[in-house]
Coordinates of C-alpha atoms (C1' of nucleotides) in Angstrom, one line a residue:
Chain A
M1147 CA -98.2 59.8 64.2
A1148 CA -101.8 60.5 62.3
F1149 CA -100.6 58.9 58.9
E1150 CA -100.0 55.3 60.3
K1151 CA -103.6 55.5 62.2
V1152 CA -104.8 52.2 63.7
K1153 CA -107.8 51.3 61.9
R1154 CA -110.6 50.4 63.9
S1155 CA -110.8 46.6 62.7
D1156 CA -107.5 46.1 64.1
N1157 CA -107.9 47.4 67.3
Y1158 CA -110.7 48.9 68.0
S1159 CA -109.7 50.1 71.3
E1160 CA -106.6 51.7 70.7
W1161 CA -108.5 53.4 67.7
Y1162 CA -110.2 55.0 70.2
N1163 CA -107.2 56.0 72.7
N1164 CA -105.2 57.6 69.6
L1165 CA -108.9 59.6 67.6
V1166 CA -109.0 60.9 70.6
K1167 CA -105.7 62.5 71.3
D1168 CA -105.8 63.3 67.4
A1169 CA -108.8 65.1 67.1
D1170 CA -107.6 67.4 70.2
L1171 CA -110.2 66.6 71.8
A1172 CA -109.0 64.7 75.8
E1173 CA -105.5 64.0 77.2
H1174 CA -104.6 62.5 80.1
A1175 CA -103.4 65.1 82.9
A1176 CA -100.6 64.7 85.7
V1177 CA -103.2 63.1 88.2
K1178 CA -104.4 59.1 87.7
G1179 CA -107.1 58.6 86.4
C1180 CA -108.0 62.4 85.3
M1181 CA -108.4 64.3 82.3
I1182 CA -107.3 67.2 80.5
I1183 CA -110.1 68.6 77.7
K1184 CA -109.0 70.0 75.4
P1185 CA -110.8 73.3 73.5
Y1186 CA -111.7 71.6 71.2
G1187 CA -113.9 68.5 73.4
Y1188 CA -114.8 70.9 75.0
A1189 CA -116.7 73.4 72.5
I1190 CA -118.3 70.0 71.7
W1191 CA -118.8 69.5 75.0
E1192 CA -120.3 73.4 75.5
K1193 CA -122.6 72.9 73.0
M1194 CA -123.8 69.5 74.0
Q1195 CA -124.4 71.3 77.2
Q1196 CA -126.3 74.3 75.1
Q1197 CA -129.1 72.3 74.2
L1198 CA -129.9 69.8 77.2
D1199 CA -129.3 73.4 78.9
K1200 CA -132.7 75.1 77.0
M1201 CA -134.3 71.3 76.5
F1202 CA -134.4 71.6 80.4
K1203 CA -135.7 75.0 80.7
E1204 CA -138.6 74.2 78.0
T1205 CA -139.7 71.8 81.0
G1206 CA -139.4 74.1 83.3
H1207 CA -136.0 73.2 85.0
S1208 CA -133.5 75.5 86.4
N1209 CA -130.7 75.3 87.7
A1210 CA -128.7 75.9 90.9
Y1211 CA -125.0 75.0 92.6
F1212 CA -124.6 72.5 95.1
P1213 CA -121.1 71.7 97.1
L1214 CA -118.7 69.9 95.7
L1215 CA -117.8 68.1 100.0
I1216 CA -120.4 66.9 101.5
P1217 CA -120.2 65.8 104.7
K1218 CA -119.8 61.9 105.7
S1219 CA -123.1 61.6 108.1
F1220 CA -125.0 62.8 105.1
F1221 CA -123.7 60.5 102.7
E1222 CA -124.8 57.6 105.6
K1223 CA -128.2 58.8 105.6
E1224 CA -129.6 56.6 102.5
E1225 CA -128.0 53.7 103.2
K1226 CA -127.9 51.6 99.4
N1227 CA -127.0 54.6 98.1
A1228 CA -123.5 55.0 100.5
A1229 CA -123.2 51.1 100.1
G1230 CA -123.2 51.5 96.1
F1231 CA -120.3 54.1 95.8
A1232 CA -118.7 53.5 99.3
K1233 CA -116.0 51.9 97.7
E1234 CA -115.6 54.6 95.4
C1235 CA -115.2 57.7 97.1
A1236 CA -112.6 60.5 97.5
V1237 CA -112.2 61.4 101.4
V1238 CA -111.3 65.4 102.8
T1239 CA -109.8 64.5 106.0
H1240 CA -107.5 67.6 106.8
Y1241 CA -108.1 71.8 105.8
R1242 CA -104.6 72.4 106.1
L1243 CA -100.7 71.5 104.6
K1244 CA -97.9 72.8 106.6
V1245 CA -93.7 73.4 106.2
D1246 CA -91.5 70.5 108.1
E1247 CA -88.1 70.0 109.1
N1248 CA -86.9 68.7 106.0
R1249 CA -88.8 71.5 103.7
K1250 CA -91.5 69.4 102.5
I1251 CA -94.4 70.6 102.0
I1252 CA -97.1 67.2 104.2
V1253 CA -100.5 67.7 105.9
D1254 CA -100.5 69.5 109.1
P1255 CA -101.3 67.0 111.6
E1256 CA -103.5 69.8 113.4
A1257 CA -105.4 70.4 111.1
K1258 CA -107.5 66.7 111.2
L1259 CA -111.7 67.5 110.2
E1260 CA -114.0 66.6 113.4
E1261 CA -116.3 65.2 110.4
E1262 CA -114.8 64.2 107.2
L1263 CA -115.5 65.0 104.0
I1264 CA -116.8 63.6 100.6
I1265 CA -115.7 64.3 97.1
R1266 CA -119.6 64.2 95.1
P1267 CA -120.0 61.1 93.9
T1268 CA -122.9 62.2 93.1
S1269 CA -125.3 65.1 94.9
E1270 CA -128.4 63.3 95.9
A1271 CA -127.4 63.5 99.7
I1272 CA -126.0 67.3 100.0
I1273 CA -129.8 68.1 97.4
W1274 CA -132.3 66.5 100.1
N1275 CA -130.8 67.8 103.1
T1276 CA -131.6 70.6 101.4
Y1277 CA -134.8 69.8 100.3
R1278 CA -134.8 69.4 104.0
S1279 CA -135.5 72.8 104.7
W1280 CA -137.2 74.3 101.7
I1281 CA -140.0 71.8 101.8
Q1282 CA -142.8 72.2 104.3
S1283 CA -146.1 72.9 101.9
Y1284 CA -147.6 70.7 98.6
R1285 CA -147.2 74.7 97.9
D1286 CA -142.8 74.4 98.1
L1287 CA -143.3 71.8 95.4
P1288 CA -142.3 70.3 92.9
I1289 CA -139.4 71.6 93.3
L1290 CA -137.7 71.0 89.4
L1291 CA -133.2 71.6 89.7
N1292 CA -131.2 71.0 87.8
Q1293 CA -127.2 71.4 88.3
W1294 CA -123.9 71.2 85.5
A1295 CA -121.0 69.9 88.0
N1296 CA -117.6 67.4 88.7
V1297 CA -118.0 64.8 89.9
M1298 CA -115.7 61.7 91.4
R1299 CA -116.1 58.4 91.5
W1300 CA -112.4 56.7 91.8
E1301 CA -113.0 53.9 89.3
M1302 CA -110.2 51.5 88.9
R1303 CA -109.9 51.7 85.1
T1304 CA -110.3 54.2 83.1
R1305 CA -110.9 55.8 79.8
L1306 CA -110.7 59.2 78.1
F1307 CA -114.5 60.3 78.5
L1308 CA -115.8 56.6 78.9
R1309 CA -115.1 56.2 82.1
T1310 CA -112.8 58.8 84.1
S1311 CA -112.4 60.0 88.0
E1312 CA -113.3 63.1 87.2
F1313 CA -115.9 64.1 85.3
L1314 CA -118.3 66.3 84.5
W1315 CA -122.1 66.3 83.7
Q1316 CA -125.3 66.7 84.5
E1317 CA -127.3 66.5 87.3
G1318 CA -131.4 66.9 87.6
H1319 CA -132.8 66.4 92.0
T1320 CA -137.2 67.1 91.2
A1321 CA -138.8 66.9 94.3
H1322 CA -142.7 66.2 93.7
A1323 CA -145.5 65.5 96.1
T1324 CA -147.1 62.9 93.8
S1325 CA -145.7 59.0 92.5
E1326 CA -147.4 59.7 89.7
E1327 CA -146.2 63.0 89.4
A1328 CA -142.3 62.2 89.7
L1329 CA -142.8 59.5 87.7
I1330 CA -143.9 61.1 85.1
E1331 CA -140.6 63.3 85.7
T1332 CA -139.1 60.3 85.3
K1333 CA -140.1 59.2 82.1
Q1334 CA -140.5 62.7 80.4
M1335 CA -136.6 63.3 80.6
L1336 CA -135.3 59.5 79.7
D1337 CA -137.7 60.7 76.6
I1338 CA -135.6 64.2 76.3
Y1339 CA -132.1 62.1 76.6
A1340 CA -133.1 60.1 73.8
E1341 CA -134.5 62.9 71.2
F1342 CA -131.6 64.4 72.2
A1343 CA -128.7 61.4 71.5
E1344 CA -130.9 60.7 68.3
T1345 CA -131.4 64.9 66.8
F1346 CA -128.1 65.7 68.0
L1347 CA -126.1 63.3 68.5
G1348 CA -126.8 60.8 65.9
V1349 CA -126.9 57.5 67.5
P1350 CA -130.0 56.0 67.7
V1351 CA -130.8 54.6 71.5
V1352 CA -133.5 52.2 72.8
K1353 CA -135.0 53.9 75.9
G1354 CA -135.3 50.9 78.8
V1355 CA -136.0 50.0 82.2
K1356 CA -133.1 48.4 84.4
T1357 CA -133.1 45.2 85.7
P1358 CA -132.8 45.4 89.8
N1359 CA -128.9 44.1 89.8
E1360 CA -128.8 47.4 88.2
T1361 CA -130.9 50.0 89.2
F1362 CA -129.2 53.1 90.1
A1363 CA -127.9 52.6 94.5
G1364 CA -131.0 54.1 96.6
A1365 CA -132.9 54.7 93.4
I1366 CA -137.0 52.7 93.0
E1367 CA -136.0 52.1 88.9
T1368 CA -134.3 52.8 87.0
Y1369 CA -134.4 54.2 82.7
C1370 CA -131.6 54.2 80.8
I1371 CA -130.7 55.0 76.9
E1372 CA -128.5 52.6 75.4
G1373 CA -126.4 53.5 72.4
L1374 CA -124.8 51.0 69.9
M1375 CA -121.3 51.5 69.7
Q1376 CA -119.2 50.3 66.1
D1377 CA -117.3 47.8 67.0
G1378 CA -121.1 46.0 68.5
K1379 CA -120.6 46.8 72.3
A1380 CA -123.2 49.1 74.8
L1381 CA -123.6 51.8 76.2
Q1382 CA -125.3 53.0 79.2
M1383 CA -125.4 57.1 77.7
G1384 CA -127.8 58.4 80.6
T1385 CA -130.4 57.5 83.7
S1386 CA -133.0 59.0 84.6
H1387 CA -134.3 57.2 88.4
F1388 CA -137.2 57.4 90.0
L1389 CA -136.2 57.1 93.7
G1390 CA -139.7 57.0 94.8
Q1391 CA -139.4 58.1 98.3
N1392 CA -135.9 57.3 99.9
F1393 CA -134.6 60.2 99.6
A1394 CA -137.1 61.9 102.1
K1395 CA -137.1 59.1 103.9
A1396 CA -133.4 58.8 105.0
F1397 CA -133.0 63.0 104.8
D1398 CA -136.6 63.1 106.2
V1399 CA -138.4 65.7 103.3
K1400 CA -142.4 65.7 104.6
F1401 CA -144.7 68.4 103.0
Q1402 CA -148.1 68.7 104.3
T1403 CA -150.8 68.4 102.0
K1404 CA -154.1 70.2 101.2
E1405 CA -156.0 67.9 103.7
G1406 CA -153.0 68.9 106.3
K1407 CA -151.7 65.6 105.3
L1408 CA -147.9 64.9 107.3
E1409 CA -146.3 62.7 103.6
Y1410 CA -142.2 62.4 102.4
V1411 CA -142.1 63.6 99.2
W1412 CA -141.3 61.9 96.0
A1413 CA -138.0 62.1 94.0
T1414 CA -136.6 61.8 90.6
S1415 CA -132.8 62.7 89.2
W1416 CA -131.3 61.9 86.1
G1417 CA -128.1 62.8 84.0
V1418 CA -125.8 62.7 81.8
S1419 CA -122.0 63.0 81.0
T1420 CA -118.5 63.9 79.4
R1421 CA -119.0 60.7 78.4
L1422 CA -121.6 61.3 75.9
M1423 CA -118.6 62.3 74.2
G1424 CA -117.2 58.7 73.8
A1425 CA -120.7 57.7 72.5
L1426 CA -120.4 60.4 70.1
I1427 CA -117.2 59.1 68.5
M1428 CA -118.0 55.8 69.4
A1429 CA -120.9 55.7 67.1
H1430 CA -120.1 57.9 63.9
S1431 CA -116.0 58.2 63.4
D1432 CA -114.2 56.7 60.6
D1433 CA -110.3 55.6 60.2
E1434 CA -109.8 58.4 59.6
G1435 CA -111.5 60.4 62.0
L1436 CA -113.7 62.0 63.3
V1437 CA -117.6 62.8 62.2
L1438 CA -119.2 65.2 63.6
P1439 CA -123.2 66.2 63.3
P1440 CA -123.7 69.0 62.2
N1441 CA -126.0 70.0 65.1
L1442 CA -122.8 69.5 67.5
A1443 CA -119.9 70.9 65.7
P1444 CA -118.2 73.3 66.7
H1445 CA -117.4 74.2 62.7
Q1446 CA -120.0 72.9 61.0
I1447 CA -117.7 74.3 57.6
V1448 CA -114.5 75.3 57.6
I1449 CA -113.1 76.7 54.4
V1450 CA -109.9 76.1 53.2
P1451 CA -108.7 78.3 50.7
I1452 CA -106.3 77.6 47.6
Y1453 CA -103.8 79.8 46.1
R1454 CA -100.3 80.1 44.8
T1455 CA -99.3 84.4 44.1
D1456 CA -99.7 87.2 46.7
E1457 CA -102.8 87.9 44.1
E1458 CA -104.1 85.4 43.9
K1459 CA -104.3 84.7 48.4
E1460 CA -105.7 88.2 47.7
N1461 CA -108.7 87.8 45.7
V1462 CA -109.0 83.5 46.7
E1463 CA -109.1 85.2 50.7
T1464 CA -112.2 88.4 50.2
A1465 CA -114.1 85.9 48.2
A1466 CA -113.5 83.4 51.4
K1467 CA -114.8 85.8 53.9
E1468 CA -117.1 86.7 51.5
I1469 CA -119.2 83.8 52.0
K1470 CA -118.2 82.9 55.6
K1471 CA -120.3 86.0 55.8
K1472 CA -122.4 85.1 53.8
L1473 CA -123.2 81.3 56.0
E1474 CA -123.0 83.1 59.1
A1475 CA -126.1 84.9 58.5
N1476 CA -127.8 82.1 57.8
N1477 CA -126.6 81.0 61.6
I1478 CA -123.7 78.5 60.0
S1479 CA -121.0 78.8 62.0
V1480 CA -117.5 78.6 59.5
K1481 CA -114.4 78.6 60.3
L1482 CA -111.4 79.9 57.9
D1483 CA -108.2 78.4 57.6
N1484 CA -106.2 81.0 56.2
R1485 CA -102.9 79.5 57.8
D1486 CA -100.0 80.4 55.5
T1487 CA -98.3 78.3 57.7
H1488 CA -99.9 74.4 55.6
K1489 CA -100.9 73.7 52.4
P1490 CA -103.6 72.9 51.2
G1491 CA -103.8 69.0 51.7
F1492 CA -102.2 69.0 55.3
K1493 CA -105.1 71.4 56.2
F1494 CA -107.8 68.6 54.4
A1495 CA -106.3 66.0 56.4
E1496 CA -106.8 68.1 59.4
W1497 CA -109.9 69.4 59.2
E1498 CA -110.3 65.3 58.4
L1499 CA -109.3 64.1 61.5
K1500 CA -111.1 66.4 63.3
G1501 CA -114.9 65.4 61.7
V1502 CA -116.4 69.1 60.4
P1503 CA -119.0 67.8 58.5
L1504 CA -118.4 70.2 55.3
R1505 CA -114.6 71.4 53.6
I1506 CA -115.1 74.4 50.9
G1507 CA -112.3 74.6 49.2
I1508 CA -111.8 77.8 46.4
G1509 CA -109.2 79.2 44.5
P1510 CA -108.5 80.5 41.7
R1511 CA -109.5 78.1 39.2
D1512 CA -113.1 78.8 41.5
I1513 CA -112.8 82.4 40.5
Q1514 CA -112.8 82.2 38.0
N1515 CA -115.5 79.7 37.6
G1516 CA -118.0 81.5 40.0
T1517 CA -118.1 77.5 41.9
V1518 CA -115.9 76.3 45.3
E1519 CA -115.8 72.6 45.7
L1520 CA -117.6 71.6 48.7
A1521 CA -116.9 68.3 50.3
R1522 CA -118.6 66.3 52.7
R1523 CA -117.0 64.6 55.8
D1524 CA -119.3 61.2 56.4
T1525 CA -119.6 60.0 52.4
K1526 CA -116.5 61.6 51.5
E1527 CA -118.5 63.4 48.1
K1528 CA -117.2 66.0 46.7
S1529 CA -118.6 68.2 44.3
I1530 CA -117.7 72.1 43.1
T1531 CA -121.0 74.6 43.6
S1532 CA -122.4 77.7 43.1
I1533 CA -121.0 80.7 44.8
D1534 CA -123.9 81.7 44.2
G1535 CA -126.7 80.7 46.3
I1536 CA -123.9 78.9 48.4
E1537 CA -125.6 79.3 52.1
N1538 CA -128.5 76.6 50.7
T1539 CA -126.8 74.3 49.9
A1540 CA -124.9 74.2 52.5
K1541 CA -127.9 74.2 54.8
V1542 CA -129.2 71.6 52.3
L1543 CA -126.1 69.5 53.0
L1544 CA -126.0 70.0 56.7
N1545 CA -129.0 68.8 57.2
D1546 CA -128.8 65.8 55.5
I1547 CA -125.6 65.3 57.0
Q1548 CA -127.3 64.8 60.4
T1549 CA -130.3 63.0 58.9
S1550 CA -127.9 60.0 56.9
I1551 CA -125.3 60.2 59.8
F1552 CA -128.1 59.5 62.0
N1553 CA -129.8 56.8 60.1
R1554 CA -126.2 55.1 59.3
A1555 CA -125.9 54.4 62.5
K1556 CA -129.4 53.2 63.2
V1557 CA -129.5 50.7 60.0
F1558 CA -125.8 49.8 62.0
R1559 CA -128.0 49.1 65.3
D1560 CA -131.2 48.1 63.9
N1561 CA -128.2 44.7 62.1
N1562 CA -127.6 44.4 65.6
I1563 CA -130.8 43.8 67.9
R1564 CA -130.7 39.9 67.1
E1565 CA -133.2 37.3 68.6
V1566 CA -132.1 35.0 69.8
N1567 CA -133.6 30.6 71.1
T1568 CA -131.1 29.5 72.4
W1569 CA -127.9 29.3 74.9
E1570 CA -125.6 27.8 71.7
E1571 CA -127.0 30.6 69.7
F1572 CA -126.6 32.9 72.6
Q1573 CA -123.1 32.2 73.1
K1574 CA -121.9 32.1 69.0
V1575 CA -123.9 35.7 68.2
L1576 CA -121.2 36.8 71.5
E1577 CA -118.8 36.2 70.7
E1578 CA -118.8 36.3 66.5
K1579 CA -121.0 38.4 66.6
A1580 CA -121.5 41.3 69.7
G1581 CA -124.0 43.5 69.7
F1582 CA -127.7 43.7 71.1
I1583 CA -129.3 39.9 71.8
S1584 CA -132.9 39.6 72.6
A1585 CA -133.5 37.3 74.5
H1586 CA -136.0 35.6 76.9
W1587 CA -134.6 35.1 80.9
D1588 CA -136.4 34.2 83.9
G1589 CA -136.3 37.6 85.7
T1590 CA -133.9 36.3 88.5
D1591 CA -130.8 37.7 89.9
I1592 CA -129.2 34.7 89.8
T1593 CA -129.6 34.3 86.4
E1594 CA -128.7 37.7 85.5
E1595 CA -125.5 37.2 87.4
K1596 CA -124.8 34.0 85.8
I1597 CA -124.3 34.8 82.3
K1598 CA -122.4 38.0 83.2
Q1599 CA -120.0 35.3 84.8
L1600 CA -120.1 32.8 82.3
T1601 CA -119.8 35.7 79.3
K1602 CA -119.8 39.4 79.8
A1603 CA -123.2 40.1 78.6
T1604 CA -125.2 42.1 80.9
I1605 CA -129.2 43.3 80.5
R1606 CA -128.6 46.5 79.3
C1607 CA -132.4 47.3 79.8
I1608 CA -136.2 46.0 79.1
P1609 CA -137.5 47.9 76.6
I1610 CA -140.2 50.3 77.5
N1611 CA -143.6 48.5 75.9
N1612 CA -141.4 45.3 75.7
P1613 CA -144.2 43.3 73.8
Q1614 CA -144.8 40.7 75.8
E1615 CA -144.7 37.7 75.0
E1616 CA -144.7 33.4 76.4
G1617 CA -141.2 31.8 76.6
K1618 CA -138.6 30.2 78.5
C1619 CA -135.4 31.4 79.4
I1620 CA -132.3 30.8 78.0
L1621 CA -130.1 29.6 79.9
T1622 CA -132.8 28.3 82.9
G1623 CA -135.5 27.1 80.8
N1624 CA -138.2 28.7 82.9
P1625 CA -140.7 31.0 81.8
S1626 CA -140.7 34.1 80.8
K1627 CA -142.7 36.8 79.7
Q1628 CA -140.5 38.7 78.0
R1629 CA -137.6 39.3 75.9
V1630 CA -134.6 41.0 77.1
L1631 CA -131.7 43.1 75.6
F1632 CA -128.3 41.8 76.8
A1633 CA -125.4 43.2 75.3
K1634 CA -121.7 42.8 76.5
A1635 CA -120.9 46.6 77.9
Y1636 CA -118.7 49.5 78.3
Chain B
rC77 C1' -107.5 45.2 93.3
rG78 C1' -106.0 40.3 90.9
rG79 C1' -102.1 38.5 86.0
rG80 C1' -99.5 40.2 81.6
rG81 C1' -97.3 43.9 78.7
rU82 C1' -95.2 49.4 78.8
rG83 C1' -91.9 53.9 79.7
rU84 C1' -84.9 56.5 76.1
rA85 C1' -86.5 64.2 72.4
rG86 C1' -92.9 67.2 71.7
rC87 C1' -95.0 62.1 68.9
rG88 C1' -93.3 56.5 67.0
rU89 C1' -88.8 54.0 68.1
rA90 C1' -82.9 51.6 67.7
rG91 C1' -80.2 50.1 71.4
rC92 C1' -81.0 47.1 77.5
rC93 C1' -80.2 39.9 77.5
rC94 C1' -73.6 41.1 76.8
rG95 C1' -72.6 47.9 82.0
rG96 C1' -68.3 52.2 79.0
rU97 C1' -73.0 58.9 78.4
rA98 C1' -77.8 56.9 73.0
rU99 C1' -80.1 55.8 66.5
rC100 C1' -83.3 56.8 62.9
rG101 C1' -88.0 58.6 61.0
rC102 C1' -92.3 62.2 61.4
rG103 C1' -92.7 66.8 64.2
rU104 C1' -89.9 71.9 66.0
rC105 C1' -87.0 76.7 64.6
rU106 C1' -83.6 78.9 60.1
rG107 C1' -83.5 80.5 55.3
rC108 C1' -85.0 79.6 49.8
rU109 C1' -88.0 77.2 47.0
rU110 C1' -93.6 75.4 47.1
rU111 C1' -99.7 75.7 47.6
rG112 C1' -106.5 72.2 43.8
rG113 C1' -104.9 65.6 48.8
rG114 C1' -100.6 65.0 54.4
rA115 C1' -94.4 69.5 50.2
rG116 C1' -88.5 69.5 48.8
rC117 C1' -83.8 70.4 49.3
rA118 C1' -79.8 72.8 52.6
rG119 C1' -78.3 73.8 58.1
rA120 C1' -79.8 73.2 62.9
rA121 C1' -81.8 73.2 68.1
rG122 C1' -83.8 69.5 71.0
rG123 C1' -82.3 63.7 76.0
rU124 C1' -81.1 64.6 84.7
rC125 C1' -83.5 57.6 79.0
rG126 C1' -90.7 57.3 84.1
rU127 C1' -89.2 58.0 90.0
rA128 C1' -86.5 57.3 94.0
rG129 C1' -82.6 53.8 96.3
rG130 C1' -79.0 50.3 95.6
rU131 C1' -75.1 47.7 92.5
rU132 C1' -70.1 49.1 90.2
rC133 C1' -64.4 52.3 88.7
rA134 C1' -68.6 53.5 85.5
rA135 C1' -76.0 52.2 84.8
rA136 C1' -80.6 53.6 79.6
rU137 C1' -78.1 48.9 79.8
rC138 C1' -78.1 44.9 86.0
rC139 C1' -81.1 44.8 91.0
rU140 C1' -85.1 46.9 94.3
rG141 C1' -88.8 50.4 95.8
rC142 C1' -92.9 53.8 93.8
rC143 C1' -96.3 56.2 89.4
rA144 C1' -97.9 55.5 84.3
rC145 C1' -99.9 54.2 80.6
rC146 C1' -101.6 49.4 77.3
rC147 C1' -104.0 44.5 77.2
rC148 C1' -107.1 40.9 80.0
rG149 C1' -110.2 39.8 85.1
rA150 C1' -113.6 41.8 89.5
rC151 C1' -116.1 47.4 90.2
rC152 C1' -118.2 51.1 86.9
rA153 C1' -121.8 57.1 84.1

RNA sequence: CGGGGUGUAGCGUAGCCCGGUAUCGCGUCUGCUUUGGGAGCAGAAGGUCGUAGGUUCAAAUCCUGCCACCCCGACCA
């Protein structure tokens, strides 16, 4: 129950699981590893979608939709991509059921597909197979598409929002005439993700490049944004891939240049998923529940009326409705909680659990004085403020909440990036403090793998614009030219 | 997929070792009183004990398979 909550300090992962359920965000479905996103959780996702979609369109992208099912043969064409996802693909083998002698529904053995279909784990294959027929000339380029879709990756161990077998995401797939242009696109989308994460989610991120080991299957380079959660673990929040000509070659997508030469097309792909819900929850929430940044909260303000008699109720509700109207006229989303079935104290606790940034309490006393009680979720501060000009007070407060949530997360993140120079220190910091560790690495897969085996820490990324600095690898002592960011990750 | 644990009313649980038809709290429903931080009293409803088999006169309890969830590994957005 909400009353006997597990605290973050007791058991972070239990706290997370409880919060997802108690705040009405999502629950486990009847199907293994899949989730039901509940209306309140989905409303937050919709807010994310709206904003991202806007940002994609502002940078010239359009939405399209490609099918859920991919013929196995398409999938095979880009070998690395296929190998990378092979272990987690669901496969469709039949197209019909029938009722057998025992009145049981069975798969009709007569209805076996000639070629199996893969439920997409990602859509590069089907999209690049399509691009082949769309692209002949440099005049057909660039193609800047995005799709909002579900994908399926048959994960061994799942956690609501962070890793589910089926998840919702957007995947951008662009095609370009030159390598330079594709790289610019890759970095542009990374910047958009970073901006979105910081301004809307209020989660500070490190922009970086993945090591070859961690690069997306089929990509030349994978750029990423990495966030730090309150328990000191890192979370990959978005990736943007420079795919080079890998998919163009695999699917034979060529175009004629101005000079009349035939060349392979250059590609990017980029995505963020419902995992961002997990980031949002883990970065800001506290032992009382969710803490939502105003920019993504389904209700930015909740008004709780307080009354005893019917007469008081009428007066209070009339005033509350006027306030609601005033706020909405200023583009603030407001929920008036006029349920008769619950007392104010209950509502206070419930909306705190659901993370509404600002609460207005209004009762008979306030009506007399022309005031309301304002309570902010992030700091729990309460103040009495005049109804007159409430829209401006609220605007200022909402802005302040948005920035202070971000600042708090940023201070935490910055305090949890530690430069480390010896292997002993590395292990000690990982064990006692977690967070990001900035350390030298000799640049080899073997060392990276070894460190992972020994400590569970992985190289999250090589930060963009990383200062070059001579040093010695934390594990091997071999020469290194720069520090990279290590962390235990989700 | 390997190791450990759990599954009993919407939620959390007792009972299981030692077999005899299920305990308590929260929630739900009805009524009255309440309403500025999770209301009080009175009454009531709600269970094929995860699931499929087996042992037994009798299974929540013992045995086996399966499923789901949690923790720790391997894999991963």
